[in-house]
Amino acid sequence: MAHFPTSDSSVPQSGLAGLRHWRNDMLAGLQVALLWTPFSLGVALASGAPAVAGLISAIVAGLLYPFLGGSHVTVSGPAAALAPVLLWGMLTLGHGDLAAGYPLVLVAVVLTGLLQLGLAAIKAGRYASLLPVTVVEAMLAAIGIMIIVRQIPALFGAPSVPAKSVLDGLSLLPQQLAQAQLVPAGIGLGGLVLMFLFRRLPGGLLRWVPPAIVVSALGGLVGWLMALSPSLRISMPERFLDGFVMPDFTGLMDNPDLWLGMLLVVLTFTMIDGVESVASVKAVDKIDPWRRQSDANKTLRAMGVCNFTSGMLGGLTVIPNAVPSRANIDAGARTLWSNLYSGLFLLVFALLLPTLLMRIPLAAIAAILIYIGWRLCEPAIFRRMAAIGRDRLLVFTATVLAILMTDLLKGMFIGIAIELALLLYLQVPSARWIITGRLTLKDAWQVHRQTLAGLFRSPVIKHRTEPVEDGGPDRHVFTVGSLVGFNTLPMEESLGRVSHGSSVVLRFTESSKLIDHSAMEFLQHAVEDMAGQGRTLVLEGLDQFHPFAPHPLATRLQEPGAKMRAVAMDERARRLAAVAQSLQLGFDATVQATVNRDDFIYLRRGDQREERNLLSGKFGAWSVRVLDYSHTSAPDYHVAHRHTLVFVDLPPVLRCPHVQVLSPGHYLERYLVDLIESPVDIEGHRLYVQSGEPDGGFVAFGLSLVRSCGPLYVEWRKTGLLVFAPASAWEPPSRVVALLETVSASLDAWQARVSSGQEVTS
């Protein structure tokens, strides 16, 4: 995504300047290390490698990544998503023998690192983002299913027979489960229950303790009390350094029969690594409190160095990893240096605690991996795809099935082919045009060829500049054709060439037939990126497209005679529409992606930010917006958090050059990271100030709201206010009216005090 550097001095800087945040990053690094310990062991075991290989790769990534750059709070290391690929590579190169395949896979990891360095040198990292978003999501879901199937035997203490495909694994399950053992099964099932229970915790200290470490510790305790056999526990070398294994370059060179297989494995590793790396850093960028953007090529180069080093020492492939990265952010990390601290803590654990690590039952690790697999493929993901549109559900489901029926590489190519076929089908004339003679076969072939080429060409038809009325920088107007995921890169490059002070208009005319889901997601990020820099990106002509679903990121098709989708109003929308009418406010029930134009700290949180049921207009003397807002956030990124938000545009006399927040208790404390280190406690709320002394008028205003309405989050930023009740979901209409009345009355009192020159002490 084109990104324009922020001028906000509060944004933590990368490199040596970031070391000033060592306290925050060290605490986050400790929490990540606690998560990484069982996680990396589990990834190694799921890959068919020795458990210590997972620790080696996590330590290498932690110690090297901060010096290589590319991102800001992303954590790198072994990934559960790559475990099935590594297992397949070992079985392929070892001809079914994992012990023989492991040293050869290390060769593949080293070669993958070298290939990644070469690709980074020619700036190829950006091309990974061209893969359709839906295909990438389907890849992760299929990997989740693979992990679950392959870990079921270990969950019950049964011997596990490596299988190349999910179908083979399913066929072996009955005979494996026949050898299940009671104690390991109890540990495994109990650990799995605990993993899901942690997901439901409402808050408190346990919310910040990695569930995986609790399951591992309790499993180890039960295993010790029940004298669990060593064969049912993790196997670790007594000394960490004894776990280092050199790649078998000699074995590869002496066996030309392996060369073609090695090439296939390296290409597969490189592609899956690249796709998963880009997907992970993009996901983490969206939940970074400062919305900083990662550099795809720097990340690719960093992963190349890490993979080369990890493979040479006996470790697994390394990629940016979304799971520990989310834990890193929620633990308060500010810079990439948290990776270094997590690597150091992991090294200490590996050197000093090998006996404790060997106590962890394999069943407990299987429970952790099955939970991770479930999070990758749970039904909520399928429901989300269906909500975006039937076309997305079709591509998603077909790609998942293709991967499970073949393998990851073939399945992804099949998914891409399905995506291309669907985009062609939606844009070219119907077959009945040929049957009825309206189009010849030659003309039909020409249309198909041109349409297919257009999917990869720049969608910009015309670019011109227009002066603006206030005499500022010229506005850039792009006339755009069909925009799909495959041609967003040239669109991004066109936007990147626009001078930083200029605003942009993307004009979709009759020449544009289609805007797909990946392109809509691209446009959403582009609008928010520019809004964060005080610029505007206006999308003209979208109202002439037929959206496939009410979702704001649904595919849109422009077709003559197509019936526009009417906004369906549910019971809540109808009741709020009646409230809006009674208050003489405008109302819009459309679901839209939220753009954080005023950079409210609360709106930086989480992902999938959407708004609906907007009431807007004048309420008393104030310009207000009230809307139903939803977003996802840690630890559950598939469950929406809902609140009704009240925004107020402030007159110049009440505007604030910096941020002040009144928050109930410790709510959002980890996201209020660019404010003062020591907030002030006031009547059960905490006051955060970006700089200077607290403003007495704001404090009096906030406390008057709290005393009337109960615990509220109140944020004063730039030209506006944000108010909502964190303990409530979408507010009932009567509460919306009461909250508006209270906010309006408190603002009236605040403005009266300021206008009369009265001082309010803080």
Short mmCIF file of C-alpha atoms in Angstrom, two decimals, residues 198-555:
data_model
loop_
_atom_site.label_atom_id
_atom_site.label_comp_id
_atom_site.label_asym_id
_atom_site.label_seq_id
_atom_site.Cartn_x
_atom_site.Cartn_y
_atom_site.Cartn_z
CA PHE A 198 -9.12 -18.89 27.82
CA ARG A 199 -10.74 -17.55 24.66
CA ARG A 200 -13.91 -16.81 26.64
CA LEU A 201 -12.30 -15.07 29.61
CA PRO A 202 -13.86 -11.62 30.08
CA GLY A 203 -10.64 -10.02 31.34
CA GLY A 204 -8.24 -9.88 34.24
CA LEU A 205 -4.69 -11.13 34.73
CA LEU A 206 -5.25 -14.48 33.00
CA ARG A 207 -6.13 -12.65 29.77
CA TRP A 208 -2.49 -11.58 29.49
CA VAL A 209 -0.99 -14.98 30.30
CA PRO A 210 -0.41 -17.03 27.12
CA PRO A 211 -2.83 -19.98 27.33
CA ALA A 212 -0.25 -22.21 25.65
CA ILE A 213 2.21 -21.82 28.53
CA VAL A 214 -0.52 -22.66 31.06
CA VAL A 215 -1.56 -25.78 29.15
CA SER A 216 2.09 -26.86 28.81
CA ALA A 217 2.82 -26.29 32.49
CA LEU A 218 -0.30 -28.08 33.73
CA GLY A 219 0.25 -30.91 31.27
CA GLY A 220 3.83 -31.28 32.47
CA LEU A 221 2.68 -31.35 36.10
CA VAL A 222 0.04 -34.01 35.44
CA GLY A 223 2.52 -36.04 33.38
CA TRP A 224 5.08 -35.89 36.19
CA LEU A 225 2.50 -36.93 38.82
CA MET A 226 1.31 -39.81 36.61
CA ALA A 227 4.89 -40.84 35.68
CA LEU A 228 4.20 -40.40 31.97
CA SER A 229 6.50 -42.42 29.73
CA PRO A 230 9.34 -40.47 28.02
CA SER A 231 8.01 -41.66 24.67
CA LEU A 232 4.88 -39.60 25.33
CA ARG A 233 6.82 -36.44 26.20
CA ILE A 234 8.91 -33.96 24.22
CA SER A 235 12.39 -35.22 23.41
CA MET A 236 15.12 -32.62 23.89
CA PRO A 237 18.94 -32.84 23.98
CA GLU A 238 20.37 -32.42 27.45
CA ARG A 239 22.43 -29.52 26.16
CA PHE A 240 20.86 -27.01 23.79
CA LEU A 241 23.98 -26.78 21.60
CA ASP A 242 23.73 -30.53 20.93
CA GLY A 243 20.56 -29.79 18.97
CA PHE A 244 22.43 -28.02 16.19
CA VAL A 245 22.38 -30.09 12.96
CA MET A 246 24.21 -29.25 9.75
CA PRO A 247 22.37 -29.42 6.40
CA ASP A 248 23.19 -32.52 4.34
CA PHE A 249 24.71 -30.82 1.28
CA THR A 250 26.84 -33.90 0.60
CA GLY A 251 23.82 -36.20 0.53
CA LEU A 252 22.14 -33.88 -1.98
CA MET A 253 25.14 -33.63 -4.28
CA ASP A 254 25.71 -37.39 -4.21
CA ASN A 255 22.10 -38.15 -5.24
CA PRO A 256 21.08 -36.45 -8.52
CA ASP A 257 17.70 -38.16 -8.16
CA LEU A 258 16.96 -35.67 -5.35
CA TRP A 259 17.68 -32.54 -7.38
CA LEU A 260 14.27 -32.20 -9.03
CA GLY A 261 12.52 -32.88 -5.71
CA MET A 262 14.77 -30.32 -3.99
CA LEU A 263 13.91 -27.72 -6.63
CA LEU A 264 10.19 -28.34 -6.11
CA VAL A 265 10.54 -28.12 -2.32
CA VAL A 266 12.58 -24.88 -2.47
CA LEU A 267 10.11 -23.26 -4.88
CA THR A 268 7.20 -24.33 -2.68
CA PHE A 269 8.90 -23.03 0.48
CA THR A 270 9.70 -19.73 -1.25
CA MET A 271 6.18 -19.20 -2.55
CA ILE A 272 4.38 -20.18 0.65
CA ASP A 273 6.89 -18.21 2.74
CA GLY A 274 6.40 -15.15 0.57
CA VAL A 275 2.62 -15.30 0.55
CA GLU A 276 2.33 -15.97 4.27
CA SER A 277 4.93 -13.28 5.08
CA VAL A 278 3.08 -10.59 3.13
CA ALA A 279 -0.28 -11.70 4.56
CA SER A 280 1.12 -11.61 8.10
CA VAL A 281 2.79 -8.20 7.90
CA LYS A 282 -0.31 -6.70 6.27
CA ALA A 283 -2.49 -8.14 9.03
CA VAL A 284 -0.14 -6.83 11.73
CA ASP A 285 0.12 -3.38 10.09
CA LYS A 286 -3.66 -3.09 10.34
CA ILE A 287 -3.62 -3.61 14.12
CA ASP A 288 -0.48 -1.57 14.87
CA PRO A 289 -1.67 1.30 17.14
CA TRP A 290 0.28 3.77 14.98
CA ARG A 291 -0.78 2.22 11.64
CA ARG A 292 2.86 2.06 10.47
CA GLN A 293 3.48 0.32 7.17
CA SER A 294 5.98 -2.47 6.58
CA ASP A 295 8.38 -2.65 3.64
CA ALA A 296 7.74 -5.90 1.73
CA ASN A 297 11.21 -6.07 0.16
CA LYS A 298 13.05 -5.34 3.41
CA THR A 299 10.93 -8.01 5.09
CA LEU A 300 11.77 -10.48 2.32
CA ARG A 301 15.48 -9.69 2.69
CA ALA A 302 15.28 -10.11 6.46
CA MET A 303 13.55 -13.46 6.08
CA GLY A 304 16.23 -14.54 3.61
CA VAL A 305 18.99 -13.88 6.16
CA CYS A 306 17.01 -15.54 8.96
CA ASN A 307 16.18 -18.62 6.87
CA PHE A 308 19.78 -19.05 5.72
CA THR A 309 21.06 -18.82 9.31
CA SER A 310 18.28 -20.99 10.75
CA GLY A 311 18.84 -23.73 8.17
CA MET A 312 22.60 -23.75 8.75
CA LEU A 313 22.04 -24.30 12.48
CA GLY A 314 19.32 -26.95 12.20
CA GLY A 315 16.27 -24.67 12.46
CA LEU A 316 13.06 -24.43 10.46
CA THR A 317 11.84 -21.83 8.00
CA VAL A 318 11.20 -18.40 9.49
CA ILE A 319 8.46 -15.95 8.55
CA PRO A 320 6.66 -12.98 10.15
CA ASN A 321 4.03 -14.59 12.34
CA ALA A 322 0.61 -13.10 13.05
CA VAL A 323 -0.16 -15.01 16.27
CA PRO A 324 2.83 -13.88 18.38
CA SER A 325 2.74 -10.47 16.66
CA ARG A 326 -0.76 -9.87 18.00
CA ALA A 327 0.42 -10.95 21.45
CA ASN A 328 3.37 -8.59 21.05
CA ILE A 329 1.14 -5.61 20.30
CA ASP A 330 -1.28 -6.39 23.10
CA ALA A 331 1.65 -6.67 25.51
CA GLY A 332 2.59 -3.07 24.71
CA ALA A 333 5.47 -3.51 22.24
CA ARG A 334 6.52 -0.34 20.47
CA THR A 335 9.36 -1.34 18.13
CA LEU A 336 10.99 -4.32 16.44
CA TRP A 337 13.43 -4.58 19.35
CA SER A 338 10.85 -6.66 21.24
CA ASN A 339 12.00 -9.48 18.91
CA LEU A 340 15.51 -9.22 20.33
CA TYR A 341 14.30 -9.46 23.92
CA SER A 342 12.05 -12.43 23.12
CA GLY A 343 15.01 -14.15 21.42
CA LEU A 344 17.22 -13.55 24.45
CA PHE A 345 14.58 -14.87 26.85
CA LEU A 346 14.10 -17.94 24.63
CA LEU A 347 17.84 -18.55 24.63
CA VAL A 348 17.87 -18.41 28.43
CA PHE A 349 14.95 -20.86 28.61
CA ALA A 350 16.68 -23.25 26.18
CA LEU A 351 20.00 -23.14 28.04
CA LEU A 352 18.69 -23.32 31.61
CA LEU A 353 15.39 -25.21 31.44
CA PRO A 354 15.84 -28.26 29.12
CA THR A 355 14.68 -30.65 31.89
CA LEU A 356 11.41 -28.76 32.32
CA LEU A 357 10.83 -28.64 28.57
CA MET A 358 11.28 -32.43 28.39
CA ARG A 359 8.40 -32.77 30.89
CA ILE A 360 5.85 -31.33 28.46
CA PRO A 361 3.55 -34.11 27.14
CA LEU A 362 3.09 -34.46 23.39
CA ALA A 363 -0.66 -34.48 24.02
CA ALA A 364 -0.48 -30.96 25.52
CA ILE A 365 1.43 -29.72 22.46
CA ALA A 366 -1.16 -31.40 20.21
CA ALA A 367 -3.93 -29.54 22.08
CA ILE A 368 -2.18 -26.23 21.41
CA LEU A 369 -1.69 -27.02 17.73
CA ILE A 370 -5.27 -28.21 17.24
CA TYR A 371 -6.51 -24.98 18.78
CA ILE A 372 -4.29 -22.96 16.43
CA GLY A 373 -5.56 -25.05 13.51
CA TRP A 374 -9.15 -24.42 14.58
CA ARG A 375 -8.53 -20.68 14.67
CA LEU A 376 -7.33 -20.87 11.06
CA CYS A 377 -10.39 -22.71 9.73
CA GLU A 378 -13.25 -22.13 12.18
CA PRO A 379 -16.81 -21.66 10.82
CA ALA A 380 -16.67 -17.90 11.55
CA ILE A 381 -14.22 -17.56 8.65
CA PHE A 382 -16.63 -19.25 6.24
CA ARG A 383 -19.46 -17.03 7.53
CA ARG A 384 -17.33 -13.95 6.95
CA MET A 385 -16.63 -15.02 3.37
CA ALA A 386 -20.33 -15.56 2.79
CA ALA A 387 -21.05 -12.09 4.22
CA ILE A 388 -18.61 -10.53 1.74
CA GLY A 389 -20.38 -12.26 -1.15
CA ARG A 390 -21.23 -15.59 -2.76
CA ASP A 391 -18.35 -15.14 -5.20
CA ARG A 392 -15.89 -15.04 -2.28
CA LEU A 393 -17.43 -18.09 -0.64
CA LEU A 394 -17.18 -19.96 -3.96
CA VAL A 395 -13.48 -19.16 -4.48
CA PHE A 396 -12.66 -19.74 -0.81
CA THR A 397 -14.38 -23.13 -0.53
CA ALA A 398 -13.11 -24.36 -3.90
CA THR A 399 -9.52 -23.42 -3.02
CA VAL A 400 -9.72 -25.12 0.38
CA LEU A 401 -10.99 -28.32 -1.26
CA ALA A 402 -8.38 -28.12 -4.03
CA ILE A 403 -5.56 -27.85 -1.48
CA LEU A 404 -6.90 -30.73 0.60
CA MET A 405 -7.37 -32.93 -2.47
CA THR A 406 -3.90 -32.17 -3.94
CA ASP A 407 -1.26 -30.15 -2.07
CA LEU A 408 -0.64 -26.54 -1.10
CA LEU A 409 1.14 -25.43 -4.26
CA LYS A 410 -1.24 -27.09 -6.73
CA GLY A 411 -4.26 -26.06 -4.70
CA MET A 412 -3.22 -22.40 -4.65
CA PHE A 413 -2.68 -22.41 -8.42
CA ILE A 414 -6.14 -23.96 -8.82
CA GLY A 415 -7.57 -21.23 -6.57
CA ILE A 416 -5.88 -18.52 -8.65
CA ALA A 417 -7.23 -20.12 -11.84
CA ILE A 418 -10.76 -20.15 -10.37
CA GLU A 419 -10.38 -16.48 -9.42
CA LEU A 420 -9.24 -15.59 -12.95
CA ALA A 421 -12.06 -17.60 -14.53
CA LEU A 422 -14.63 -15.88 -12.32
CA LEU A 423 -13.27 -12.40 -13.14
CA LEU A 424 -13.40 -13.22 -16.85
CA TYR A 425 -16.92 -14.62 -16.57
CA LEU A 426 -18.15 -11.47 -14.84
CA GLN A 427 -16.69 -9.12 -17.47
CA VAL A 428 -17.13 -10.80 -20.85
CA PRO A 429 -20.39 -11.12 -22.85
CA SER A 430 -22.63 -14.08 -22.19
CA ALA A 431 -22.31 -17.24 -24.33
CA ARG A 432 -25.80 -16.54 -25.66
CA TRP A 433 -24.29 -13.63 -27.62
CA ILE A 434 -22.34 -16.20 -29.66
CA ILE A 435 -25.28 -18.60 -29.97
CA THR A 436 -27.60 -15.82 -31.18
CA GLY A 437 -25.03 -14.45 -33.62
CA ARG A 438 -24.50 -11.12 -31.86
CA LEU A 439 -20.82 -12.02 -31.47
CA THR A 440 -18.60 -14.18 -33.69
CA LEU A 441 -16.21 -16.73 -32.25
CA LYS A 442 -13.30 -14.62 -33.45
CA ASP A 443 -14.66 -11.51 -31.76
CA ALA A 444 -15.42 -13.48 -28.61
CA TRP A 445 -11.82 -14.75 -28.46
CA GLN A 446 -10.56 -11.19 -28.93
CA VAL A 447 -12.78 -9.92 -26.09
CA HIS A 448 -11.61 -12.70 -23.77
CA ARG A 449 -7.95 -12.07 -24.63
CA GLN A 450 -8.20 -8.31 -24.07
CA THR A 451 -10.14 -8.75 -20.85
CA LEU A 452 -7.60 -11.24 -19.49
CA ALA A 453 -4.71 -8.89 -20.35
CA GLY A 454 -6.59 -6.02 -18.70
CA LEU A 455 -6.64 -7.88 -15.40
CA PHE A 456 -2.86 -7.32 -15.15
CA ARG A 457 -2.46 -3.92 -16.87
CA SER A 458 -2.62 -0.58 -15.11
CA PRO A 459 -6.29 0.36 -14.65
CA VAL A 460 -5.51 4.08 -15.11
CA ILE A 461 -7.13 5.33 -18.32
CA LYS A 462 -6.34 9.02 -17.88
CA HIS A 463 -4.53 11.16 -15.33
CA ARG A 464 -4.85 14.92 -15.05
CA THR A 465 -4.46 17.61 -12.41
CA GLU A 466 -7.02 20.21 -11.33
CA PRO A 467 -6.43 23.39 -9.31
CA VAL A 468 -8.21 23.63 -5.96
CA GLU A 469 -10.15 26.64 -4.75
CA ASP A 470 -8.02 27.36 -1.67
CA GLY A 471 -4.85 27.64 -3.72
CA GLY A 472 -3.25 24.50 -2.29
CA PRO A 473 -1.53 21.73 -4.24
CA ASP A 474 -3.31 20.58 -7.39
CA ARG A 475 -5.78 17.71 -7.06
CA HIS A 476 -4.89 14.61 -9.08
CA VAL A 477 -7.79 12.98 -10.93
CA PHE A 478 -7.42 9.41 -12.23
CA THR A 479 -9.98 7.96 -14.59
CA VAL A 480 -9.92 4.25 -13.75
CA GLY A 481 -11.08 1.12 -15.55
CA SER A 482 -11.82 -2.22 -13.93
CA LEU A 483 -9.81 -2.61 -10.73
CA VAL A 484 -9.05 -6.11 -9.44
CA GLY A 485 -6.48 -7.62 -7.11
CA PHE A 486 -4.12 -8.46 -9.99
CA ASN A 487 -3.73 -4.83 -11.13
CA THR A 488 -3.72 -3.00 -7.80
CA LEU A 489 0.09 -2.88 -7.88
CA PRO A 490 0.27 -0.50 -10.91
CA MET A 491 -2.57 1.48 -9.30
CA GLU A 492 -0.52 1.74 -6.11
CA GLU A 493 2.50 2.89 -8.09
CA SER A 494 0.42 5.60 -9.75
CA LEU A 495 -0.79 6.85 -6.38
CA GLY A 496 2.75 6.73 -5.02
CA ARG A 497 3.91 9.16 -7.73
CA VAL A 498 1.45 11.80 -6.55
CA SER A 499 3.14 14.56 -4.54
CA HIS A 500 2.61 14.17 -0.80
CA GLY A 501 0.56 17.32 -0.31
CA SER A 502 -1.99 16.59 -3.03
CA SER A 503 -5.38 14.98 -2.75
CA VAL A 504 -6.62 12.39 -5.22
CA VAL A 505 -9.85 11.52 -7.02
CA LEU A 506 -10.37 8.04 -8.49
CA ARG A 507 -13.15 8.35 -11.04
CA PHE A 508 -14.87 5.11 -12.08
CA THR A 509 -16.74 5.68 -15.35
CA GLU A 510 -18.64 3.41 -17.72
CA SER A 511 -15.25 2.02 -18.82
CA SER A 512 -14.97 0.31 -15.45
CA LYS A 513 -16.93 -2.93 -15.30
CA LEU A 514 -15.72 -4.55 -12.10
CA ILE A 515 -14.10 -3.81 -8.72
CA ASP A 516 -13.38 -7.04 -6.88
CA HIS A 517 -12.99 -7.76 -3.17
CA SER A 518 -9.17 -7.46 -3.16
CA ALA A 519 -9.44 -4.10 -4.92
CA MET A 520 -12.07 -2.85 -2.47
CA GLU A 521 -9.76 -3.77 0.40
CA PHE A 522 -6.92 -1.93 -1.38
CA LEU A 523 -9.11 1.17 -1.79
CA GLN A 524 -10.15 1.11 1.86
CA HIS A 525 -6.52 1.12 3.02
CA ALA A 526 -5.60 3.83 0.49
CA VAL A 527 -8.42 6.10 1.73
CA GLU A 528 -7.40 5.62 5.36
CA ASP A 529 -3.69 6.05 4.61
CA MET A 530 -4.28 9.41 2.97
CA ALA A 531 -6.77 10.50 5.63
CA GLY A 532 -4.10 9.88 8.24
CA GLN A 533 -1.89 12.40 6.40
CA GLY A 534 -4.57 15.08 6.19
CA ARG A 535 -5.29 14.31 2.54
CA THR A 536 -8.38 13.01 0.82
CA LEU A 537 -8.89 10.16 -1.61
CA VAL A 538 -12.33 10.49 -3.17
CA LEU A 539 -13.92 7.52 -4.95
CA GLU A 540 -16.36 8.77 -7.57
CA GLY A 541 -18.85 6.57 -9.39
CA LEU A 542 -19.12 3.69 -6.92
CA ASP A 543 -22.85 4.36 -6.62
CA GLN A 544 -23.22 3.10 -10.21
CA PHE A 545 -21.99 -0.37 -9.27
CA HIS A 546 -24.06 -3.29 -8.03
CA PRO A 547 -22.47 -4.73 -4.85
CA PHE A 548 -22.70 -8.50 -4.55
CA ALA A 549 -23.49 -8.21 -0.82
CA PRO A 550 -24.15 -5.45 1.75
CA HIS A 551 -20.57 -5.81 3.01
CA PRO A 552 -18.46 -2.66 2.36
CA LEU A 553 -15.70 -4.76 0.75
CA ALA A 554 -17.97 -6.82 -1.49
CA THR A 555 -17.21 -7.18 -5.20
#
